[in-house]
mmCIF file of C-alpha atoms in Angstrom:
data_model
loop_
_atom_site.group_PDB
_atom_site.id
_atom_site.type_symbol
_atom_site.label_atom_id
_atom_site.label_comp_id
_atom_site.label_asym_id
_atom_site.label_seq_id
_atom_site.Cartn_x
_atom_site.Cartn_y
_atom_site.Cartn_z
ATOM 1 C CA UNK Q 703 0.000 0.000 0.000
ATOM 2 C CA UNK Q 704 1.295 3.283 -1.125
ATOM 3 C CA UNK Q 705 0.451 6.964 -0.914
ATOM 4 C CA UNK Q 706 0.765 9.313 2.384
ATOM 5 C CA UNK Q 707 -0.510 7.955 5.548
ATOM 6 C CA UNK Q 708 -4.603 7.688 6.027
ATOM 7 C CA UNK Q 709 -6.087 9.775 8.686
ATOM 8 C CA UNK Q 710 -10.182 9.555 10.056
ATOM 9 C CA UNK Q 711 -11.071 13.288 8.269
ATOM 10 C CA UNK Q 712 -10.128 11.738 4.818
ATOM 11 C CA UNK Q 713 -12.130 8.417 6.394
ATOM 12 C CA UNK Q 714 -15.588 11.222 6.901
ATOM 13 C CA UNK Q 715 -15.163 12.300 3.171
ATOM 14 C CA UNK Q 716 -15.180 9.126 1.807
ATOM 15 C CA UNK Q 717 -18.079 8.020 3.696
ATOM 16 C CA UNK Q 718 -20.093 11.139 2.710
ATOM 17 C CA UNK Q 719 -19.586 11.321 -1.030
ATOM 18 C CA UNK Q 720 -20.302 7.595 -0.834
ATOM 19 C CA UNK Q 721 -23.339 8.407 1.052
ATOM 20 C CA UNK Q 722 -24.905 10.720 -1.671
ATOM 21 C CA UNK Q 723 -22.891 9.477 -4.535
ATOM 22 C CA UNK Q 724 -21.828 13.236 -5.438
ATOM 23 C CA UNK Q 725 -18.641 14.700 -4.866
ATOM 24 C CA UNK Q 726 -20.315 18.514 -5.704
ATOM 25 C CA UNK Q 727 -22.890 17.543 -2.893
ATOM 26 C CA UNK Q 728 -19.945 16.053 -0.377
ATOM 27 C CA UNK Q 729 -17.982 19.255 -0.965
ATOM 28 C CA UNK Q 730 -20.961 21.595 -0.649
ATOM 29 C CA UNK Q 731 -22.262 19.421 2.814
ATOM 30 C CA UNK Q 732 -18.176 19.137 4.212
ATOM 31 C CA UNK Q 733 -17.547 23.187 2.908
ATOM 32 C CA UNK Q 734 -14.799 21.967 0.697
ATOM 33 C CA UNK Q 735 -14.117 22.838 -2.730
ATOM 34 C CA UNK Q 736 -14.691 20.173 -5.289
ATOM 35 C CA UNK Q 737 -10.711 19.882 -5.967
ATOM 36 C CA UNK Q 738 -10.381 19.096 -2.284
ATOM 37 C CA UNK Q 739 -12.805 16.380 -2.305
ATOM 38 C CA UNK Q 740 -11.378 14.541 -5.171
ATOM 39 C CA UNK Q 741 -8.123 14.838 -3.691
ATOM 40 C CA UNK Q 742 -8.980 13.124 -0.630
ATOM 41 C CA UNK Q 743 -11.025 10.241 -2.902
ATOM 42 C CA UNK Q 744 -7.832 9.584 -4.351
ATOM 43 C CA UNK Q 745 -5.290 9.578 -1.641
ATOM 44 C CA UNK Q 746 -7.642 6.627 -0.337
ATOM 45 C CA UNK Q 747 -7.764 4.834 -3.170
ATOM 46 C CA UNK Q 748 -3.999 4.842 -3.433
ATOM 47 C CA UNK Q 749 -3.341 4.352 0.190
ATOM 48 C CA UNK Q 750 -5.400 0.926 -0.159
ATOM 49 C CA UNK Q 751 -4.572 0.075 -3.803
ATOM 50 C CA UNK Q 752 -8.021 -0.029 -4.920
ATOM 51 C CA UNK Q 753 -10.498 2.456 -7.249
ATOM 52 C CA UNK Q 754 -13.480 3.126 -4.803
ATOM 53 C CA UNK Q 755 -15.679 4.428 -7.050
ATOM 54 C CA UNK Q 756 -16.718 3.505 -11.029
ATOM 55 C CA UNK Q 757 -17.369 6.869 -12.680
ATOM 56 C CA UNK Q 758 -19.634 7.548 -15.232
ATOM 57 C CA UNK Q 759 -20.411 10.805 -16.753
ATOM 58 C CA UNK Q 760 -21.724 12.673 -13.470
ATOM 59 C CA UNK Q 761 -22.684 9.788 -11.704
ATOM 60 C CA UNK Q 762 -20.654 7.674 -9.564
ATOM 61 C CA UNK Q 763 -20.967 4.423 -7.496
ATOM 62 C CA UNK Q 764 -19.732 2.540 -5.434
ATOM 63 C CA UNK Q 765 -17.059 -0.398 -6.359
ATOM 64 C CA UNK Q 766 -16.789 -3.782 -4.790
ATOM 65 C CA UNK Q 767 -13.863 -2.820 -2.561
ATOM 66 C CA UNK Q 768 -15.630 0.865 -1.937
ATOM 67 C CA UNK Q 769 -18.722 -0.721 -0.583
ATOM 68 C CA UNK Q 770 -16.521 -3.378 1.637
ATOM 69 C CA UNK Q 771 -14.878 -0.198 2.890
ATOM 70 C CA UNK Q 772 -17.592 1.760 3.476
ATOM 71 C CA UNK Q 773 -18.655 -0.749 6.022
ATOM 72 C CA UNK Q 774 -15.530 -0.403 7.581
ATOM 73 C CA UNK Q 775 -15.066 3.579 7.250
ATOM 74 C CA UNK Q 776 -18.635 3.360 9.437
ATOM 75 C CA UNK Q 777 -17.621 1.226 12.300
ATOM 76 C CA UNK Q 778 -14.446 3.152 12.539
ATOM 77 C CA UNK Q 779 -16.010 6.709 12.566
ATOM 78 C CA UNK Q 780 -18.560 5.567 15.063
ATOM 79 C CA UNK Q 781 -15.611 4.466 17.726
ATOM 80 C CA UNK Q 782 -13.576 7.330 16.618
ATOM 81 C CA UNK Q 783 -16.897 9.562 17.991
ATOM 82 C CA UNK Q 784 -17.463 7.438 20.966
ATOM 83 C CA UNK Q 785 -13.951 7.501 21.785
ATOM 84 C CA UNK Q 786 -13.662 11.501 21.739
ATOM 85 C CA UNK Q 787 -17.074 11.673 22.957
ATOM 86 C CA UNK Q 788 -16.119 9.116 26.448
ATOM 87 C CA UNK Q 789 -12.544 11.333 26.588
ATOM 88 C CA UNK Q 790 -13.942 14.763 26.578
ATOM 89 C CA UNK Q 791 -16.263 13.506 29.253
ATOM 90 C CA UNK Q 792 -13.604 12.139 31.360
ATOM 91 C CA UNK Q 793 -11.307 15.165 30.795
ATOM 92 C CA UNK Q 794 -14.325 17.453 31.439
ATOM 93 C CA UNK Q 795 -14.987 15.250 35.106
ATOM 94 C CA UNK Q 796 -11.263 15.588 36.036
ATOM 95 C CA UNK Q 797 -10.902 18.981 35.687
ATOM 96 C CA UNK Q 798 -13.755 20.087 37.660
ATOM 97 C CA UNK Q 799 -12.253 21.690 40.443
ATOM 98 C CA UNK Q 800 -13.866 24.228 42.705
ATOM 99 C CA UNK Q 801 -10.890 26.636 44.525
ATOM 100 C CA UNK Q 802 -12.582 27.901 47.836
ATOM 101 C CA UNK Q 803 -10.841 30.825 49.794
ATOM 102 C CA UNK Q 804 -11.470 30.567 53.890
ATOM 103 C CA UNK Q 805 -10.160 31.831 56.995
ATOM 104 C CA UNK Q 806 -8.488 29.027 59.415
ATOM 105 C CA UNK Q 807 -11.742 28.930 61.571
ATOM 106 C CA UNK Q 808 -13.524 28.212 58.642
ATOM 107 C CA UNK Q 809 -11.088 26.094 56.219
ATOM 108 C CA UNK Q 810 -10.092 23.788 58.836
ATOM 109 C CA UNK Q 811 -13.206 23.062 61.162
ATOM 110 C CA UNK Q 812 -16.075 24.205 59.574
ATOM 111 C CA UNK Q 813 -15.953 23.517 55.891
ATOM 112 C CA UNK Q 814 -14.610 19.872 55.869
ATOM 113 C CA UNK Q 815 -18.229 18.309 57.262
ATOM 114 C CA UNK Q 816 -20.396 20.495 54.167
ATOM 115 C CA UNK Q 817 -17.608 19.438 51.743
ATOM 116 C CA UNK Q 818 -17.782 15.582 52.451
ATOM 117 C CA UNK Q 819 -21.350 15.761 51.933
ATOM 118 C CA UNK Q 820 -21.209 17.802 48.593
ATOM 119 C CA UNK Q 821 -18.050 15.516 47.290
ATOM 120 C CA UNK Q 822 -20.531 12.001 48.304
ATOM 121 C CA UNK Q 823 -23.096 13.283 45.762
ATOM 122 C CA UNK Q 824 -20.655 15.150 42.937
ATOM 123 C CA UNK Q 825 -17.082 12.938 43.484
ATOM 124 C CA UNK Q 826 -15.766 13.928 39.740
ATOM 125 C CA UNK Q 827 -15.304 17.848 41.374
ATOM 126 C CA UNK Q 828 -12.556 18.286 43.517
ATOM 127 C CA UNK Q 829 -12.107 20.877 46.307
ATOM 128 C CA UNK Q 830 -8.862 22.925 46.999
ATOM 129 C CA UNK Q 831 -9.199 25.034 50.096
ATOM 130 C CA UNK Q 832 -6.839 28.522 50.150
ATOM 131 C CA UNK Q 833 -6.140 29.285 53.746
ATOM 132 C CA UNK Q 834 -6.460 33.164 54.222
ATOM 133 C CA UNK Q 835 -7.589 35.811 56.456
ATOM 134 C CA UNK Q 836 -10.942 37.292 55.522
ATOM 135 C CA UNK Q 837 -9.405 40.408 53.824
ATOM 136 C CA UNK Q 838 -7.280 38.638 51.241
ATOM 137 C CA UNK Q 839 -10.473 36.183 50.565
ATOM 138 C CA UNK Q 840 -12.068 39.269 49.598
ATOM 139 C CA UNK Q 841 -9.354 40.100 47.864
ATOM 140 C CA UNK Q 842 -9.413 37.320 45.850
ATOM 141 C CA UNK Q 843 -12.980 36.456 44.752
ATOM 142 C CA UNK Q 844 -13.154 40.526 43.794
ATOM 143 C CA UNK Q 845 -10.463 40.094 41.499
ATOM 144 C CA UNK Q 846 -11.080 36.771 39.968
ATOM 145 C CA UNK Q 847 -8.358 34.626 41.517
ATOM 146 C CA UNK Q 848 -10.069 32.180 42.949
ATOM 147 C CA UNK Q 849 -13.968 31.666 42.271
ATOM 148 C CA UNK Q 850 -15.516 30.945 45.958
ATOM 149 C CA UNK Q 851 -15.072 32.358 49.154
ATOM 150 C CA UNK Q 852 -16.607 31.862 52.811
ATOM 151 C CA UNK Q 853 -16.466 35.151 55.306
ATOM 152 C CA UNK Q 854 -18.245 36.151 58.249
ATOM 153 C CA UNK Q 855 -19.623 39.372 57.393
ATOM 154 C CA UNK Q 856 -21.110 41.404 54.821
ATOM 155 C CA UNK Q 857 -18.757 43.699 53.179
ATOM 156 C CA UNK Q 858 -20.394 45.287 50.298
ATOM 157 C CA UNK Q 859 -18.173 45.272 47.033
ATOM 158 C CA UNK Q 860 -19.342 45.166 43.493
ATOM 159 C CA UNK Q 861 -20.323 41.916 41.770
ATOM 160 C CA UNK Q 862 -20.482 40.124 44.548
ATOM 161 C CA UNK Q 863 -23.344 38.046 45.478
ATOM 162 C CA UNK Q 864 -23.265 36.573 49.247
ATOM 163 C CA UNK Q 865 -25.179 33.318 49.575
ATOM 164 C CA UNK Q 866 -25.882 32.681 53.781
ATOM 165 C CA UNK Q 867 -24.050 29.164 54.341
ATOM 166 C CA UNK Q 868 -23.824 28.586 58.146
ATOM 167 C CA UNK Q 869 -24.387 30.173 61.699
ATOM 168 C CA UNK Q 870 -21.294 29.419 64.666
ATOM 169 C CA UNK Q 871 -21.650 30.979 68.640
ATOM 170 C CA UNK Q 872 -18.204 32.703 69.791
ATOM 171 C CA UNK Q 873 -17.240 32.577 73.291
ATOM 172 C CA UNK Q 874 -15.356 34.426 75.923
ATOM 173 C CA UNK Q 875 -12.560 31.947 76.953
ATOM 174 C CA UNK Q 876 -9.897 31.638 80.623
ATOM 175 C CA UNK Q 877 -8.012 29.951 82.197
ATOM 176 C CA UNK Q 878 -9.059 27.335 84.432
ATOM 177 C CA UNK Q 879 -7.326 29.789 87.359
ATOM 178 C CA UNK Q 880 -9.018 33.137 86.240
ATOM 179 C CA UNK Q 881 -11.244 34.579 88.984
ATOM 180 C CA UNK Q 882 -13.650 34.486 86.252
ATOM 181 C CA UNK Q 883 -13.933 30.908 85.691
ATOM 182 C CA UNK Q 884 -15.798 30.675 88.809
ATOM 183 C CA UNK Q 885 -17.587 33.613 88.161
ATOM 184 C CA UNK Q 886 -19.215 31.940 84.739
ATOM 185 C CA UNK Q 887 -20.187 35.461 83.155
ATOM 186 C CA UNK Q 888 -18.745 39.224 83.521
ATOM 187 C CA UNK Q 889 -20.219 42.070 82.796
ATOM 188 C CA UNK Q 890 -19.149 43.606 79.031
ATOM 189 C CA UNK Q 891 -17.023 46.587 80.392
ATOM 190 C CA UNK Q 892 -15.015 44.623 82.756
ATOM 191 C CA UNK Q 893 -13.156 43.549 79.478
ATOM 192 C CA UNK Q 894 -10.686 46.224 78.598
ATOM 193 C CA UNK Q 895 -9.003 45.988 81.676
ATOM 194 C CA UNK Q 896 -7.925 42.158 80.663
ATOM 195 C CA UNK Q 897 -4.383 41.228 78.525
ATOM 196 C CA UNK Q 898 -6.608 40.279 75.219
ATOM 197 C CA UNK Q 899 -5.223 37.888 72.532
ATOM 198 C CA UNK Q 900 -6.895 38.475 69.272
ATOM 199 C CA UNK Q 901 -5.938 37.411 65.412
ATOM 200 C CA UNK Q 902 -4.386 39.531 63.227
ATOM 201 C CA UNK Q 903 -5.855 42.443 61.394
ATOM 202 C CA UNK Q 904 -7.689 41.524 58.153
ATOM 203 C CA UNK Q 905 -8.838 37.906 60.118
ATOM 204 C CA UNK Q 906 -12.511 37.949 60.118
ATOM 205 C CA UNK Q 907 -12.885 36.812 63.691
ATOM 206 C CA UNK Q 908 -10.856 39.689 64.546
ATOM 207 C CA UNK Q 909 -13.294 42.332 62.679
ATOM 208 C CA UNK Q 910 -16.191 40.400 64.011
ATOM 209 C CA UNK Q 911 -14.823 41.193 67.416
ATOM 210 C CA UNK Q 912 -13.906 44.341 67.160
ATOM 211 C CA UNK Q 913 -17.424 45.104 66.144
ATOM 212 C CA UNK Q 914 -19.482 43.470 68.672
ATOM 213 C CA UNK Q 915 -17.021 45.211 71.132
ATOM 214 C CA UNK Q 916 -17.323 48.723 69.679
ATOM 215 C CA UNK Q 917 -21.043 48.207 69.491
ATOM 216 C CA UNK Q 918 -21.144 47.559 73.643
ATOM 217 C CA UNK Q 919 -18.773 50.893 74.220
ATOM 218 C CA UNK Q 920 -15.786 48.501 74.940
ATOM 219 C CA UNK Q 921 -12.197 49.941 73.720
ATOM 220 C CA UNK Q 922 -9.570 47.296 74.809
ATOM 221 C CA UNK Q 923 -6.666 48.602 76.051
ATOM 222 C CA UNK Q 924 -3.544 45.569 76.086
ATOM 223 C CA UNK Q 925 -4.705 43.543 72.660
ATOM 224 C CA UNK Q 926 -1.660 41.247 71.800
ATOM 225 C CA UNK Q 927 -2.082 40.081 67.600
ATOM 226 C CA UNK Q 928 -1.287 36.682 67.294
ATOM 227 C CA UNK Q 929 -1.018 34.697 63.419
ATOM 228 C CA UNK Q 930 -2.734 31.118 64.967
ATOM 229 C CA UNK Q 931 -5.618 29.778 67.222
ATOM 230 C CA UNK Q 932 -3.294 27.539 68.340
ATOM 231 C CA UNK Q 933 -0.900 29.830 69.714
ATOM 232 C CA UNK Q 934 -3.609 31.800 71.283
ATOM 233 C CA UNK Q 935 -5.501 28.873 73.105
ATOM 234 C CA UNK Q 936 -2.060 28.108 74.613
ATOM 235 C CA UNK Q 937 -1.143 31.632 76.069
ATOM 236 C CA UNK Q 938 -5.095 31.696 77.533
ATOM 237 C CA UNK Q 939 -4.645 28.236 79.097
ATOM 238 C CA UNK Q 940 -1.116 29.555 80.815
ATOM 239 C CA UNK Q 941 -3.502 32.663 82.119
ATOM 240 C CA UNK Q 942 -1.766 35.267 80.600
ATOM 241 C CA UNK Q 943 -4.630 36.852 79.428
ATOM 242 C CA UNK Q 944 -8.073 35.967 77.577
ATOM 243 C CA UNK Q 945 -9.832 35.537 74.057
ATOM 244 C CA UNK Q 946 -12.592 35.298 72.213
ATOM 245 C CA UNK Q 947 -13.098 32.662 69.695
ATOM 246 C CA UNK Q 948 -15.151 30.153 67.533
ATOM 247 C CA UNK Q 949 -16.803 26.895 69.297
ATOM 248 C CA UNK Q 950 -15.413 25.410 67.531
ATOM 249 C CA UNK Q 951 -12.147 25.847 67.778
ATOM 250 C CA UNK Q 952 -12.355 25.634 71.401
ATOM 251 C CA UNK Q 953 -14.418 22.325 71.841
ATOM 252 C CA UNK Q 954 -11.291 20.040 72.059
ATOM 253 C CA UNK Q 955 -10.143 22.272 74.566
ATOM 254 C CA UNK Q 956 -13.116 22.560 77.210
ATOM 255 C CA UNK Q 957 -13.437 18.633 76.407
ATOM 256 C CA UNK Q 958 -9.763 18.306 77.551
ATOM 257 C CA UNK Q 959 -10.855 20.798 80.680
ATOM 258 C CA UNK Q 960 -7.890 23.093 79.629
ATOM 259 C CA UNK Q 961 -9.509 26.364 79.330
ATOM 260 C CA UNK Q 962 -13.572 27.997 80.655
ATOM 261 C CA UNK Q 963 -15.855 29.558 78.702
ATOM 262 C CA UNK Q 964 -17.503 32.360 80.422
ATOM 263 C CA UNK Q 965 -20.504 34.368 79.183
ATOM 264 C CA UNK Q 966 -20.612 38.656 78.779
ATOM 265 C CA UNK Q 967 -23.547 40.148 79.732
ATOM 266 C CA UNK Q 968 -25.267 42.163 77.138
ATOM 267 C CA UNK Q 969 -23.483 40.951 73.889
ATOM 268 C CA UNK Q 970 -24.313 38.701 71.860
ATOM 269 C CA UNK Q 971 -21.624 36.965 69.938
ATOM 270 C CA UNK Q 972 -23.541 34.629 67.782
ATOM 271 C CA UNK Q 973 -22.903 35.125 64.001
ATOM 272 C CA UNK Q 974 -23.337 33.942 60.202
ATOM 273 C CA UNK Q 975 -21.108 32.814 57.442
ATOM 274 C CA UNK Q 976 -21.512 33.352 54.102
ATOM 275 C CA UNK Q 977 -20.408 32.417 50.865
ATOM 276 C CA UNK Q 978 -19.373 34.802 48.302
ATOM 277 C CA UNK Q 979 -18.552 34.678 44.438
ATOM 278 C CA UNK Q 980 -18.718 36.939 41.566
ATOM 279 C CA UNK Q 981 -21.927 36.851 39.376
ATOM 280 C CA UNK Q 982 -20.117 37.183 36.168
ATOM 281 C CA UNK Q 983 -17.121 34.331 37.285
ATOM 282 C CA UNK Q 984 -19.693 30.878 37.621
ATOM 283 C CA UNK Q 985 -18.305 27.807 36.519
ATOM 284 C CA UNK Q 986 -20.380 25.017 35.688
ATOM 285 C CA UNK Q 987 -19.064 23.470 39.125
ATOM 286 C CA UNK Q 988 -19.650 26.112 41.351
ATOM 287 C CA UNK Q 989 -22.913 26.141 39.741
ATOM 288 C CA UNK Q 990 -23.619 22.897 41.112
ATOM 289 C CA UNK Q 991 -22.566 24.094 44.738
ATOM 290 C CA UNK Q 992 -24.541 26.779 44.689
ATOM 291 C CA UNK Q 993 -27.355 24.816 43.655
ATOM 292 C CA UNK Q 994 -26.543 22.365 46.427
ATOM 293 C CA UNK Q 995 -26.245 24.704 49.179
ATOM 294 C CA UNK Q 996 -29.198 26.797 48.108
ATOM 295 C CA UNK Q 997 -31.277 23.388 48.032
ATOM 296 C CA UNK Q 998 -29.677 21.673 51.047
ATOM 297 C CA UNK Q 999 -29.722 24.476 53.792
ATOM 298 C CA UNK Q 1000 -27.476 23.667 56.564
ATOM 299 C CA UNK Q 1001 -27.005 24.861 60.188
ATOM 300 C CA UNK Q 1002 -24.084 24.836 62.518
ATOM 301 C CA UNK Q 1003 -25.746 23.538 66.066
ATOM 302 C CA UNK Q 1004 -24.473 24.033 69.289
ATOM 303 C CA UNK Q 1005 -22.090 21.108 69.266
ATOM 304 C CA UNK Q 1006 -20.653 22.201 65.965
ATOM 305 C CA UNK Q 1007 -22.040 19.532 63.635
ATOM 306 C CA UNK Q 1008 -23.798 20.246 60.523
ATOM 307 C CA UNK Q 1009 -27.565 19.232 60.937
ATOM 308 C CA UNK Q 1010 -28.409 18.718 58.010
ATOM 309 C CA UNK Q 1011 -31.558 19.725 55.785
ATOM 310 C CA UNK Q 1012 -33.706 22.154 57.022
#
């Protein structure tokens, strides 16, 4: 068998001027001159050594050998189509990916329990979680760097829509030797006379502080910026000062017996996440997690497990 190599596109032209027995209709269906047509006809024929078709005036038809191959040209175009058809599908599943900006609060004990749930029903999207404070999260979704966010408070920008996602409780937090411990609550103003350890600025638990504090006339007066929870639940439990943080992030903790909760009088520190994207920047997954947490509403209870459906 001579001739240049056979590929499936010369394969599609065969098949279709056999089909209507024209090579002016072929060329006019394909949007390919004539010449082209014919050309392709006859670097099949020489790649397989045979004439395909028996020409008569303006008619044509097929040979012997052109209607043996046209049986074959079909059942190769059909797998060829299947084939790109199963691949685009699969490369389509694998790359659905979903990059979600959170604070630490958030990213690490929060999110995990609503993202098994939405990776059981969709497992072909996967879920990369960007660790930030709730400034740069902002920061991000605004400009298009990463489509998804979760913050815990409204800040009005343009473009952004904010979908409600969960509720958490904060709480005042000693140490087990703080005369308040034994107290169980203090009143609001007592507060600015403690050694405070609060996240950095930009961290949404810090603004979220700030303003329930400013809202009950309280200016602190020794507030010590830390990077971690971590490092702050340590310095509380060694009583060198006091916090206030998620639940959550304290539940291990007050399990453990190493730190108190105590309640202020007057404030209320109970408060809502939400998720945030950009209406022009929605990808067909983060379509489907709207869609999911828009359908499947779910609540943070006291314990700091997801309910569930609401």
């Amino acid at each position: 068998m001579g001739g240049r190599g056979l590929n499936i596109e010369r394969l599609r032209v065969f098949k279709k001027v056999a089909e209507l027995k024209s090579f002016t209709r072929a060329a006019e269906e394909l949007f390919m001159t004539q010449p082209a047509i014919s050309k392709n006809i006859k670097l099949v024929e020489k790649f397989y050594g045979v004439n395909l078709f028996i020409r008569m005036g303006n008619q044509i038809e097929l040979t012997d050998a052109g209607k043996k191959l046209l049986q074959f040209a079909n059942d190769i175009l059909e797998l060829a189509d299947e084939a790109k058809e199963t691949l685009t599908d699969n490369k389509s599943q694998a790359e659905e990916k979903i990059v979600l900006g959170a604070g630490s609060t958030v990213g690490v004990y929060l999110l995990p329990q609503l993202l098994e749930q939405f990776v059981r029903r969709y497992p072909n999207i996967d879920f990369t979680i960007e660790i930030s404070n709730a400034k740069q999260v902002l920061d991000k979704v605004t400009e298009g760097s990463i489509e998804v966010g979760v913050v815990g408070a409204i800040v009005r920008r343009p473009n952004l829509e904010y979908v409600p996602l969960m509720s958490e409780k904060l709480q005042l937090i000693v140490s087990n030797q703080h005369p308040w411990a034994r107290q169980g609550k203090v009143a609001a103003k007592k507060l600015c006379q403690q050694p405070f350890f609060l996240r950095e600025k930009g961290s949404g638990l810090r603004y979220l502080v700030e303003e329930r504090l400013h809202k009950a006339g309280i200016q602190l007066e020794h507030v010590t910026e830390l990077p971690n929870n971590e490092a702050i639940l340590r310095l509380v439990e060694a009583g060198l000062g006091v916090s206030i943080m998620s639940e959550n992030v304290i539940a291990q903790d007050l399990e453990l017996n190493r730190v108190q909760t105590v309640q202020i009088e007057g404030m209320q520190l109970d408060h809502n996440f939400y998720m945030i994207y950009r209406k022009e920047n929605v990808s067909g997954s983060l379509k489907k997690f709207i869609r999911f947490i828009n359908e499947d509403i779910y609540t943070l209870n006291g314990s700091g497990n997801i309910n569930g459906l609401v």
